[in-house]
mmCIF file of C-alpha atoms in Angstrom:
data_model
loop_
_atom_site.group_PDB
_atom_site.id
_atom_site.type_symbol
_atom_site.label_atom_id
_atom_site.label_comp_id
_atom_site.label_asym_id
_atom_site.label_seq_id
_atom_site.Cartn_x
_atom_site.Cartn_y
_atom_site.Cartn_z
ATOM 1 C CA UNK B 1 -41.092 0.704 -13.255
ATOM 2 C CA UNK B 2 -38.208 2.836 -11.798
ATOM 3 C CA UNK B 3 -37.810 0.196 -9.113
ATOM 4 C CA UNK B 4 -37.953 -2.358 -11.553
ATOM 5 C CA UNK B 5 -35.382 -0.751 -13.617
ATOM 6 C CA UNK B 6 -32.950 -0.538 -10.789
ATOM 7 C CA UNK B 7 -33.232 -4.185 -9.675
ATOM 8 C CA UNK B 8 -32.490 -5.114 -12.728
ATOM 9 C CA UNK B 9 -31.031 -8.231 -12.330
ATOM 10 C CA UNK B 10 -28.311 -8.162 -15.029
ATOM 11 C CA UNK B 11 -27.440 -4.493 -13.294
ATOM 12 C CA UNK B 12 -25.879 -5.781 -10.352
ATOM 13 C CA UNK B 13 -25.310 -9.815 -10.731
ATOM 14 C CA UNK B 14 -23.472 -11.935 -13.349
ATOM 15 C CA UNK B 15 -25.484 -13.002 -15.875
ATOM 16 C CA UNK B 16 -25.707 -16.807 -14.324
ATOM 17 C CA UNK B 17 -27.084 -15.612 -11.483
ATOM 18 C CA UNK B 18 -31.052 -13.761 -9.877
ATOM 19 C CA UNK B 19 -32.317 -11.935 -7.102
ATOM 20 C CA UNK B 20 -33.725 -15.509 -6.638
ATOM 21 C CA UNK B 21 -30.828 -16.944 -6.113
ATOM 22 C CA UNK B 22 -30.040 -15.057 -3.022
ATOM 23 C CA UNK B 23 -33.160 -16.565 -0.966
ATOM 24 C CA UNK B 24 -32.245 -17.466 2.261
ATOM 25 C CA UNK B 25 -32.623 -21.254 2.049
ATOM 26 C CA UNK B 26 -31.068 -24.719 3.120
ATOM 27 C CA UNK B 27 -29.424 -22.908 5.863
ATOM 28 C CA UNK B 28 -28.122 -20.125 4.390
ATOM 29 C CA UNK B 29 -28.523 -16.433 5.532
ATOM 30 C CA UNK B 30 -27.917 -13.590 2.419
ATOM 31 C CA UNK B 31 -27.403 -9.941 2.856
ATOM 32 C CA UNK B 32 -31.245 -8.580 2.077
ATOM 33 C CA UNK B 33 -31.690 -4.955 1.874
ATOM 34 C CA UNK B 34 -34.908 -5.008 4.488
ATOM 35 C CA UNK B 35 -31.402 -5.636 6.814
ATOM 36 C CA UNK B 36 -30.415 -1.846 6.680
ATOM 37 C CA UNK B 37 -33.170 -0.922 8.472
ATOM 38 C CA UNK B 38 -31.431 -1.563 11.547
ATOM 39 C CA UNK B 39 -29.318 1.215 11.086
ATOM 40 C CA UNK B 40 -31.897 3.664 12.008
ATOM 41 C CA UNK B 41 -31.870 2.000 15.979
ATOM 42 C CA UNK B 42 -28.452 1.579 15.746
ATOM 43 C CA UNK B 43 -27.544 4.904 14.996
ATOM 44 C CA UNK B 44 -29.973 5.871 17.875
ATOM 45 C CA UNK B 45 -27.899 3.168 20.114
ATOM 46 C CA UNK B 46 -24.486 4.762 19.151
ATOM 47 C CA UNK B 47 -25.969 8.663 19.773
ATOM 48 C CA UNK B 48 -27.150 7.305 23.464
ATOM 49 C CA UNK B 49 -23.286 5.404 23.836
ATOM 50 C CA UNK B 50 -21.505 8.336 22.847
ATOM 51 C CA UNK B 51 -23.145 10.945 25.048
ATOM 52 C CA UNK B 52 -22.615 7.753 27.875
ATOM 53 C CA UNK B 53 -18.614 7.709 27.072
ATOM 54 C CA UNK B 54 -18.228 11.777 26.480
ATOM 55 C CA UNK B 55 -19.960 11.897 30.468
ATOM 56 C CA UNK B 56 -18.382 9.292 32.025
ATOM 57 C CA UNK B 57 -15.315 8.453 30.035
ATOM 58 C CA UNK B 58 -13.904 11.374 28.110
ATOM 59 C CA UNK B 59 -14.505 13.980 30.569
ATOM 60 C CA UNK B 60 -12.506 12.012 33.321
ATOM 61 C CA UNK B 61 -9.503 11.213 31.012
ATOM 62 C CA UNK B 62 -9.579 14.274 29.669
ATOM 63 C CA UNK B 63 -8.992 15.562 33.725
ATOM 64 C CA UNK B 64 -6.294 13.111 33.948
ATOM 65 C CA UNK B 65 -4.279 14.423 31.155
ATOM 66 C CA UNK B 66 -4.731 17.920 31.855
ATOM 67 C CA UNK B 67 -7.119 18.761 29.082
ATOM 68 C CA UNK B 68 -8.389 21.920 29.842
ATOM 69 C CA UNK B 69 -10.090 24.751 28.085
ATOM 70 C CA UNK B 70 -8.781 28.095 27.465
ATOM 71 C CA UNK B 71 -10.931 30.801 28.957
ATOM 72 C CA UNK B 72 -12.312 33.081 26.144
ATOM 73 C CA UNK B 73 -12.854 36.659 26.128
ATOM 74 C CA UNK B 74 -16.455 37.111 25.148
ATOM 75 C CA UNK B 75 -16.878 40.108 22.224
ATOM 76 C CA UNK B 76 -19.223 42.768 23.568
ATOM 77 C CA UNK B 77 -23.072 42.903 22.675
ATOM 78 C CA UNK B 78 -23.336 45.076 19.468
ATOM 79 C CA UNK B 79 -26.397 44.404 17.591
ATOM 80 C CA UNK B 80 -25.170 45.770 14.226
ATOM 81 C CA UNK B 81 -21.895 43.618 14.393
ATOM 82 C CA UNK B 82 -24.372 40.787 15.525
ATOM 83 C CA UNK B 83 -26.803 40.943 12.716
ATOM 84 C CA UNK B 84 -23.859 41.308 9.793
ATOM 85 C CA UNK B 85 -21.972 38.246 11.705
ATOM 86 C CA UNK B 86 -25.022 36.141 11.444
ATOM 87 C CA UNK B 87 -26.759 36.910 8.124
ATOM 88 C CA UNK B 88 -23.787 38.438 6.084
ATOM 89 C CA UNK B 89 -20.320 36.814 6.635
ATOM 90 C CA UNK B 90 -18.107 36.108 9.476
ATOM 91 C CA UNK B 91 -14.869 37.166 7.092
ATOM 92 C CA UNK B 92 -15.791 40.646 6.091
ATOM 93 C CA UNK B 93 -13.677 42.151 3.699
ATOM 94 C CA UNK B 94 -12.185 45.233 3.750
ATOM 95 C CA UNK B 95 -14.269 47.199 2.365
ATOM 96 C CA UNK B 96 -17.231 46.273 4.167
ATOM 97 C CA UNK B 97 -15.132 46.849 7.643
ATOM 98 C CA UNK B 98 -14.818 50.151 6.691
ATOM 99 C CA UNK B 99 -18.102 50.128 6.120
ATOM 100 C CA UNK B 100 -19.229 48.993 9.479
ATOM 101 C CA UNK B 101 -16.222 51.724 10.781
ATOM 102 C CA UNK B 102 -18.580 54.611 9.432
ATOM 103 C CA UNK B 103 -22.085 53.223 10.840
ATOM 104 C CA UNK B 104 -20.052 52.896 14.504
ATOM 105 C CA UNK B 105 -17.165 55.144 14.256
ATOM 106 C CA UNK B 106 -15.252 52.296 15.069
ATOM 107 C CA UNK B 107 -11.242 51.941 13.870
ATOM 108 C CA UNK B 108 -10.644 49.002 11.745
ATOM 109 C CA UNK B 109 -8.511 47.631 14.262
ATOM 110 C CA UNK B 110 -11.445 47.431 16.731
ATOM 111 C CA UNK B 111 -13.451 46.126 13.991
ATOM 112 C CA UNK B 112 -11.257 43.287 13.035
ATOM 113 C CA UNK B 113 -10.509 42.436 16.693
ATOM 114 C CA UNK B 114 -14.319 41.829 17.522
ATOM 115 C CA UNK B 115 -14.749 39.941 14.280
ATOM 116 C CA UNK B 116 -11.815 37.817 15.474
ATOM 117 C CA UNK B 117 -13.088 37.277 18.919
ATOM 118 C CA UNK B 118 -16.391 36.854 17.941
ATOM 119 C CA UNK B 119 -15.731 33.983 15.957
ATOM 120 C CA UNK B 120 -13.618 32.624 18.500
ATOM 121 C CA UNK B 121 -16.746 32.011 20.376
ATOM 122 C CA UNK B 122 -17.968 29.863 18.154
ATOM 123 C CA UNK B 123 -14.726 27.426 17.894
ATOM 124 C CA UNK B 124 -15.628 24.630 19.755
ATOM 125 C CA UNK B 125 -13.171 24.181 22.919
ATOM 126 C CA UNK B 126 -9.861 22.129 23.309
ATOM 127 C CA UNK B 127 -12.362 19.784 25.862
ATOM 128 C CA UNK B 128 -14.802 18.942 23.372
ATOM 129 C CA UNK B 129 -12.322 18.185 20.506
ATOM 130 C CA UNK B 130 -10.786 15.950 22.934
ATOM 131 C CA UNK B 131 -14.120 14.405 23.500
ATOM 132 C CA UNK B 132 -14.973 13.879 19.917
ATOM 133 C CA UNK B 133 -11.654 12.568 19.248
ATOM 134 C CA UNK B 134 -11.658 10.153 21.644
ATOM 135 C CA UNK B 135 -14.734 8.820 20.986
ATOM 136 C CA UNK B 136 -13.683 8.128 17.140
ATOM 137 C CA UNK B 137 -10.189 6.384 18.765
ATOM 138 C CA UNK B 138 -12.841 3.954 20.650
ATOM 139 C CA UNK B 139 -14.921 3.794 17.936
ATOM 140 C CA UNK B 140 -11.835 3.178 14.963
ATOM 141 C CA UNK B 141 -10.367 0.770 17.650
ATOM 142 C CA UNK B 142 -14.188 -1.466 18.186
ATOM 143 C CA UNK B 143 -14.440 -1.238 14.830
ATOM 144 C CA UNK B 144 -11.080 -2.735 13.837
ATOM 145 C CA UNK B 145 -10.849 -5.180 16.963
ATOM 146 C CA UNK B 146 -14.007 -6.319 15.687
ATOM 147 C CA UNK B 147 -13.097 -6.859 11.975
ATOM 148 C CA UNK B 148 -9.742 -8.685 13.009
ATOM 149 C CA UNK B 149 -11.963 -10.728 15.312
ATOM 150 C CA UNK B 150 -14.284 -11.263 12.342
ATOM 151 C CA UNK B 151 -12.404 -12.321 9.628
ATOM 152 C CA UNK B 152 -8.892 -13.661 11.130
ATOM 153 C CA UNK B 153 -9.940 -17.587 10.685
ATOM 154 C CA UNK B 154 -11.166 -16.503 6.924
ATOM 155 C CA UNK B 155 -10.035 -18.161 4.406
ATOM 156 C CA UNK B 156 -10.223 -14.422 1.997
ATOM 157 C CA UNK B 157 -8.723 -12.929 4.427
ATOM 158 C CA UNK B 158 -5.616 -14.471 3.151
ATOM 159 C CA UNK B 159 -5.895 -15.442 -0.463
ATOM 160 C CA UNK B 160 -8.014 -12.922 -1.666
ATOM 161 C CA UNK B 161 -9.270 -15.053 -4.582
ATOM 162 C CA UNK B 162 -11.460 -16.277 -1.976
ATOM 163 C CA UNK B 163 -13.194 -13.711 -1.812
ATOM 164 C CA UNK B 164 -15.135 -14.165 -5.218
ATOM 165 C CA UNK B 165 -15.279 -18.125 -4.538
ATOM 166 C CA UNK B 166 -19.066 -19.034 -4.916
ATOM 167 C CA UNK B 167 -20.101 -15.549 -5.330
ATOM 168 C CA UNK B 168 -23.165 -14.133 -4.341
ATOM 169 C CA UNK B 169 -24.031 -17.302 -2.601
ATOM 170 C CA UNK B 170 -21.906 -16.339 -0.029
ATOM 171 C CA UNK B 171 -22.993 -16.793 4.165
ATOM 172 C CA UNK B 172 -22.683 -13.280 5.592
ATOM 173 C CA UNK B 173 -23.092 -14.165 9.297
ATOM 174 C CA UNK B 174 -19.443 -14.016 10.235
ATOM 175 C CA UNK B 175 -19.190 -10.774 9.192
ATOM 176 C CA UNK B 176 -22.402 -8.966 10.704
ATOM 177 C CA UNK B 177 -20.553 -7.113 13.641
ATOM 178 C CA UNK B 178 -18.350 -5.658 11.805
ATOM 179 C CA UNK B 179 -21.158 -4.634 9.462
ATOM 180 C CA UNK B 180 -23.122 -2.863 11.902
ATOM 181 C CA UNK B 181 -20.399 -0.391 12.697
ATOM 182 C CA UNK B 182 -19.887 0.605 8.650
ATOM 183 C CA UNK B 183 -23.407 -0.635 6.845
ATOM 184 C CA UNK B 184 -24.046 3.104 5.906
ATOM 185 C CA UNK B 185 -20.710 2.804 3.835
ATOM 186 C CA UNK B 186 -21.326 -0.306 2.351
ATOM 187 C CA UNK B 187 -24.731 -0.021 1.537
ATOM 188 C CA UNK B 188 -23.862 -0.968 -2.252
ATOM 189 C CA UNK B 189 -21.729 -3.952 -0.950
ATOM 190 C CA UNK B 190 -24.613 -5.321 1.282
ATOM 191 C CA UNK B 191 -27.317 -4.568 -0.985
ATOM 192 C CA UNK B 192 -25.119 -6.705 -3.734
ATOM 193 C CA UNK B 193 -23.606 -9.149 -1.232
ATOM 194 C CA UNK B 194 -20.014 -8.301 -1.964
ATOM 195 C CA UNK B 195 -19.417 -8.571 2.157
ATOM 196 C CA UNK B 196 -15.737 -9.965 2.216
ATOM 197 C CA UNK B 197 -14.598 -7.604 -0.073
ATOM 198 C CA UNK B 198 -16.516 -4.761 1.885
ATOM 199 C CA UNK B 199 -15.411 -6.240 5.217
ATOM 200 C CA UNK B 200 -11.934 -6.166 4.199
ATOM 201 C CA UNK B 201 -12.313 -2.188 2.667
ATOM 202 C CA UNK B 202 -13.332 -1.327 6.030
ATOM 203 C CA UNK B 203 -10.793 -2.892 7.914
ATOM 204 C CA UNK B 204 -7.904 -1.249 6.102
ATOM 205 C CA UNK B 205 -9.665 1.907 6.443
ATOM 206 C CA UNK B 206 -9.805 1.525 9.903
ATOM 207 C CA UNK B 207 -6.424 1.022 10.958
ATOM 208 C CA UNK B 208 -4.886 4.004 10.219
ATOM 209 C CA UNK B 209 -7.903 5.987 11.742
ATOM 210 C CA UNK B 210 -7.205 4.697 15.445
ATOM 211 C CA UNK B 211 -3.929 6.149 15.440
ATOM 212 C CA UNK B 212 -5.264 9.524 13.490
ATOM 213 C CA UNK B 213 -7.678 9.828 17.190
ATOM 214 C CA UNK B 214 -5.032 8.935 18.855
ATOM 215 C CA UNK B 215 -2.472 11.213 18.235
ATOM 216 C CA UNK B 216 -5.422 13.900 18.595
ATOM 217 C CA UNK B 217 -6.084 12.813 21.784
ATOM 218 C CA UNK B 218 -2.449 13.906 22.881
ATOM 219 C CA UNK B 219 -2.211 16.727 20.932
ATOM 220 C CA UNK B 220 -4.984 18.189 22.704
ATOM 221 C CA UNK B 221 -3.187 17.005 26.073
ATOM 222 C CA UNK B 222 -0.593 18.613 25.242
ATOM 223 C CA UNK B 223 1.837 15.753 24.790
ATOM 224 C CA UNK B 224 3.439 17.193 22.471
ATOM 225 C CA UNK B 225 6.324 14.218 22.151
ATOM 226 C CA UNK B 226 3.743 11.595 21.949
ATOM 227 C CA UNK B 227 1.467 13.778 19.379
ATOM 228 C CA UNK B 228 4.475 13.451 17.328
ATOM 229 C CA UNK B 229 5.873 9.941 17.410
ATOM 230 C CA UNK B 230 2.247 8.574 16.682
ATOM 231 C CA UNK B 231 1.945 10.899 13.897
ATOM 232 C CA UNK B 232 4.742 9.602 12.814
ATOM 233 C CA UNK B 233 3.571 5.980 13.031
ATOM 234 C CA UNK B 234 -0.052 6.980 11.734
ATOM 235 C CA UNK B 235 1.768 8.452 8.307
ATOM 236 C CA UNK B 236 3.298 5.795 7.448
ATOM 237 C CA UNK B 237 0.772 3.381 8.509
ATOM 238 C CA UNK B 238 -1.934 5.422 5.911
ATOM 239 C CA UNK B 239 0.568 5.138 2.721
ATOM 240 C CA UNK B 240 1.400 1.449 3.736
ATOM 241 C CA UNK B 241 -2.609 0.568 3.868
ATOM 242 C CA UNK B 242 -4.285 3.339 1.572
ATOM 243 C CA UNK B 243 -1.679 3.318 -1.438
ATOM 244 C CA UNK B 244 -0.126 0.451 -1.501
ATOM 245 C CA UNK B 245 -2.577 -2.882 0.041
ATOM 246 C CA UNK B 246 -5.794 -0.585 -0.823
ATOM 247 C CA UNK B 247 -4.753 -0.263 -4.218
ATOM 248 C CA UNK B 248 -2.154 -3.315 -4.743
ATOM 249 C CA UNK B 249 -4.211 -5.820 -3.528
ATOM 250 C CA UNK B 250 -8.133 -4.571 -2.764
ATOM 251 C CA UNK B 251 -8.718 -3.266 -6.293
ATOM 252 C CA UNK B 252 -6.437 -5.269 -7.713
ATOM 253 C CA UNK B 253 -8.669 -8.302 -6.473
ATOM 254 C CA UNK B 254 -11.724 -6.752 -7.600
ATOM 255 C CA UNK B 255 -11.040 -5.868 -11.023
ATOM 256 C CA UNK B 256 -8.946 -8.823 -11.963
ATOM 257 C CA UNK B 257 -10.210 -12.052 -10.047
ATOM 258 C CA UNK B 258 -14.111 -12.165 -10.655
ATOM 259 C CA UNK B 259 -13.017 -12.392 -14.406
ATOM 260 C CA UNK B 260 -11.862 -15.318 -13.474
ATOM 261 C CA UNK B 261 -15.607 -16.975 -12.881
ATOM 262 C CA UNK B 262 -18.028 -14.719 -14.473
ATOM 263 C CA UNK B 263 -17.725 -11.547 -17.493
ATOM 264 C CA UNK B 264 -17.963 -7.984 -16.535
ATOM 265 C CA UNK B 265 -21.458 -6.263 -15.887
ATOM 266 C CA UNK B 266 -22.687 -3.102 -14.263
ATOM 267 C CA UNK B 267 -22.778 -3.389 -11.385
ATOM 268 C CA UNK B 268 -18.562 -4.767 -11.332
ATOM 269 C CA UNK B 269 -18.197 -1.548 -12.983
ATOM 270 C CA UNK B 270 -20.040 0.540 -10.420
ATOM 271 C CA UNK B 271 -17.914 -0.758 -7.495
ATOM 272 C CA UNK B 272 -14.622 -0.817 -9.524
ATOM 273 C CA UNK B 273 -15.221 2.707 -10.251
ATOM 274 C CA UNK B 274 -16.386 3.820 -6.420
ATOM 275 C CA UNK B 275 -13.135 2.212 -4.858
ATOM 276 C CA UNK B 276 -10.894 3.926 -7.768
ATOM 277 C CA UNK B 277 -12.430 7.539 -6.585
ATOM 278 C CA UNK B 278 -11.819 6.761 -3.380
ATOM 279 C CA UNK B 279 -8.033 5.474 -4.364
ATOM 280 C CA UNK B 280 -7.891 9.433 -5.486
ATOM 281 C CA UNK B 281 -9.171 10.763 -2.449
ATOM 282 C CA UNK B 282 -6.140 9.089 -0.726
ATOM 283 C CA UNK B 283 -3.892 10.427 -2.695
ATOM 284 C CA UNK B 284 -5.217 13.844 -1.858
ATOM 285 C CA UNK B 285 -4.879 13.184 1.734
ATOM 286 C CA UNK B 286 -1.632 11.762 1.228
ATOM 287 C CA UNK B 287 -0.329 14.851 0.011
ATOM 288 C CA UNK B 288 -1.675 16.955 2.596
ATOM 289 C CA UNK B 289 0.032 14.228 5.313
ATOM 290 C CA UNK B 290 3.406 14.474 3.729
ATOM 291 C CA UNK B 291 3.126 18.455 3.770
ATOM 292 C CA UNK B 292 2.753 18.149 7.364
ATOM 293 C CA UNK B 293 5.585 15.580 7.809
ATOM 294 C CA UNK B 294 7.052 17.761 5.932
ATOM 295 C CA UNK B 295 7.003 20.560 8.323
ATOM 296 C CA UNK B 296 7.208 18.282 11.130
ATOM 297 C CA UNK B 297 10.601 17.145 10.271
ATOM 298 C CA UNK B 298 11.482 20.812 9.274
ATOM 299 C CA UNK B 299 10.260 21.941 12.751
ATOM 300 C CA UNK B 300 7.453 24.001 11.485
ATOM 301 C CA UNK B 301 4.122 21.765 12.561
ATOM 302 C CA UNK B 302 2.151 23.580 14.790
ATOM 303 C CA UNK B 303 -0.601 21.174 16.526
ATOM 304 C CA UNK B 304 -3.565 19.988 13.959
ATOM 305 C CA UNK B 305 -3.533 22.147 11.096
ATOM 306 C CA UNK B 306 -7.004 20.717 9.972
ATOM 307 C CA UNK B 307 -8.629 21.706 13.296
ATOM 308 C CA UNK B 308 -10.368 25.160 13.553
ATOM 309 C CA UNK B 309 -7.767 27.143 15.356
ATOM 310 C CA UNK B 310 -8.466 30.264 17.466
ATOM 311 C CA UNK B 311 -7.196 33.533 16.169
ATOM 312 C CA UNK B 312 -4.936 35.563 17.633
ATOM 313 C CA UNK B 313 -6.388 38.403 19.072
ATOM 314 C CA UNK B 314 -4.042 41.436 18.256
ATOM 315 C CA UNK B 315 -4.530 45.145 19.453
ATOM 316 C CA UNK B 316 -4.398 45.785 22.921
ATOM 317 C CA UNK B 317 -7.657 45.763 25.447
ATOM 318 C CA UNK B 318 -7.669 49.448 25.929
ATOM 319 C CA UNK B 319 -7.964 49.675 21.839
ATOM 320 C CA UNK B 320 -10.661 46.787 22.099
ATOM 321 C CA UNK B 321 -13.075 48.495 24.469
ATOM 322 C CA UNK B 322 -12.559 52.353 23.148
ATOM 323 C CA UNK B 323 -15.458 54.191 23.940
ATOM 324 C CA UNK B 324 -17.118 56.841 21.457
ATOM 325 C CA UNK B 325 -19.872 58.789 21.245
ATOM 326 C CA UNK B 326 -22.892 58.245 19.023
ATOM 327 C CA UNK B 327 -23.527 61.969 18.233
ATOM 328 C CA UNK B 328 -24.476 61.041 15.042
ATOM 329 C CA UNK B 329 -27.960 60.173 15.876
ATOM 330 C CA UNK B 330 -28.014 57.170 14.090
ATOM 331 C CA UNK B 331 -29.285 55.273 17.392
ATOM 332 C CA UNK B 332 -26.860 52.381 17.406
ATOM 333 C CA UNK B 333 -25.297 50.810 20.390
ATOM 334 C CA UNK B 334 -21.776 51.894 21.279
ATOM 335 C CA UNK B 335 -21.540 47.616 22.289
ATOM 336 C CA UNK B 336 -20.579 48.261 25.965
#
């Protein structure tokens, strides 16, 4: 009955129009949702690719542009700073430092410092950020190659009142490689068969997303010029696609034209009211991009503030590796 319920036709379709309707038949192929089942290989597929590129790609141009990573000073064994690291909190407060001072007759100082280099450990290295970055620039780039190559002799892509012409009974052939890079996005858009709307979505996503890698990719290189001019480019790019086409002309085609051919229902609703959330969402990243531009014209942006940065590790070594002695019979491990 649940099942039922949720297929409801007159949830997701115009009124004119069933489930039925969208049979494959005299030659035409609909979006089914038995089709997302291929994202479970797929996903497999793109796990075996990237591990493929990160060997025998990333590593090598990583070399080339002198990616390297820093060598880290290991905090020493101590099982009671061990144990409240990994079942308490990695940020202790004050209070608890001092704490942790009186078990180990440890200074704050000390205490702080291993905290800090102890989670240090954990960062993951300027190598594999490259890595990982460089893999989504390949990715981002595929995927937008792929759209372009998709939907540039489109007649939607265009006039986007063509992208409601005839719907549902629209082909989606022309647009399956491009779907098989985002189907877990637009699950709801290939479960409903609104592909050229989804296909476009995607594609101005995207865009700005090869450049975000991008720029990664040399900021971890240390290019710092380069870093900087793409940033620049990938800024403006993201407020030219997410604020102003994503809104402007995306939403604007999905709210106004399919009044045009059929009246509102739930399901127009539904994916009205997904793309508007996700209109807010890039206004929140906006803002955070124009803080950094911000700074970056200002002279005061510092690498990737979103990345986990190390921490400064203050206090000299001597201070670091004090020895004491644990005549307080307590039986813990001085953590030398």
């Amino acid at each position: 009955m649940l099942s039922e319920w949720f297929w409801w036709d007159r949830l997701w379709l115009p009124r004119t129009v069933t489930w039925a309707d969208l049979q494959d038949s005299e030659g035409r192929v609909y979006a089914h949702v038995s089709h997302l089942y291929i994202t479970l290989p797929v996903a497999v597929l793109l796990l075996g690719l990237r591990a493929f590129y990160e060997r025998l790609i990333a590593v090598p141009l990583a070399k080339a542009l002198g990616v390297k990573d820093k060598i880290r000073k290991r905090a020493s064994h101590n099982p009671v700073l061990e144990k409240y690291y990994k079942t308490h909190s990695k940020h202790p407060t004050q209070a608890n430092i001092k704490g942790v001072c009186k078990k180990l007759g440890w200074s704050e100082r000390q205490v702080e410092h291993w905290f800090r280099r102890r989670r240090n450990q954990d960062r993951p290295g300027l190598l594999k950020k490259f890595k990982e970055a460089s893999w989504r620039f390949v990715f981002y780039l595929c995927s937008s190659f792929g759209g372009v190559l998709a939907l540039h002799d489109k007649p939607w892509f265009y006039d986007l009142r063509e992208v409601w012409a005839g719907f549902p009974k629209q082909d989606f052939r022309e647009q399956l490689v491009h779907h098989w890079a985002t189907l877990t996005l637009l699950s709801f858009s290939w479960c409903a068969n609104y592909i050229r709307i989804g296909t476009l979505v995607m594609l101005v996503h995207d865009t700005s997303d090869v450049l975000l890698e991008s720029a990664k990719m040399f900021n971890y290189a240390g290019w710092e010029t380069t870093c900087n001019s793409i940033f620049v480019v990938f800024a403006l790019v993201f407020m030219v696609t997410r604020l102003i086409i994503f809104p402007f002309w995306l939403i604007h085609c999905t709210w106004v034209y399919p009044l045009d051919q059929f009246k509102p229902f739930f399901g127009y609703y539904f994916f009205n009211v997904m793309l508007v959330v996700l209109l807010l969402l890039h206004v929140f990243w906006a803002s955070l991009i124009l803080h950094m531009v911000k700074k970056f014209i200002f002279g005061k942006l510092k690498g990737d503030e979103r990345s986990d940065e190390e921490e400064d590790e203050e206090g000299s070594e001597e201070d670091y590796t004090h020895t004491y002695s644990n005549g307080s019979g307590n039986g813990l491990s001085n953590g030398h």
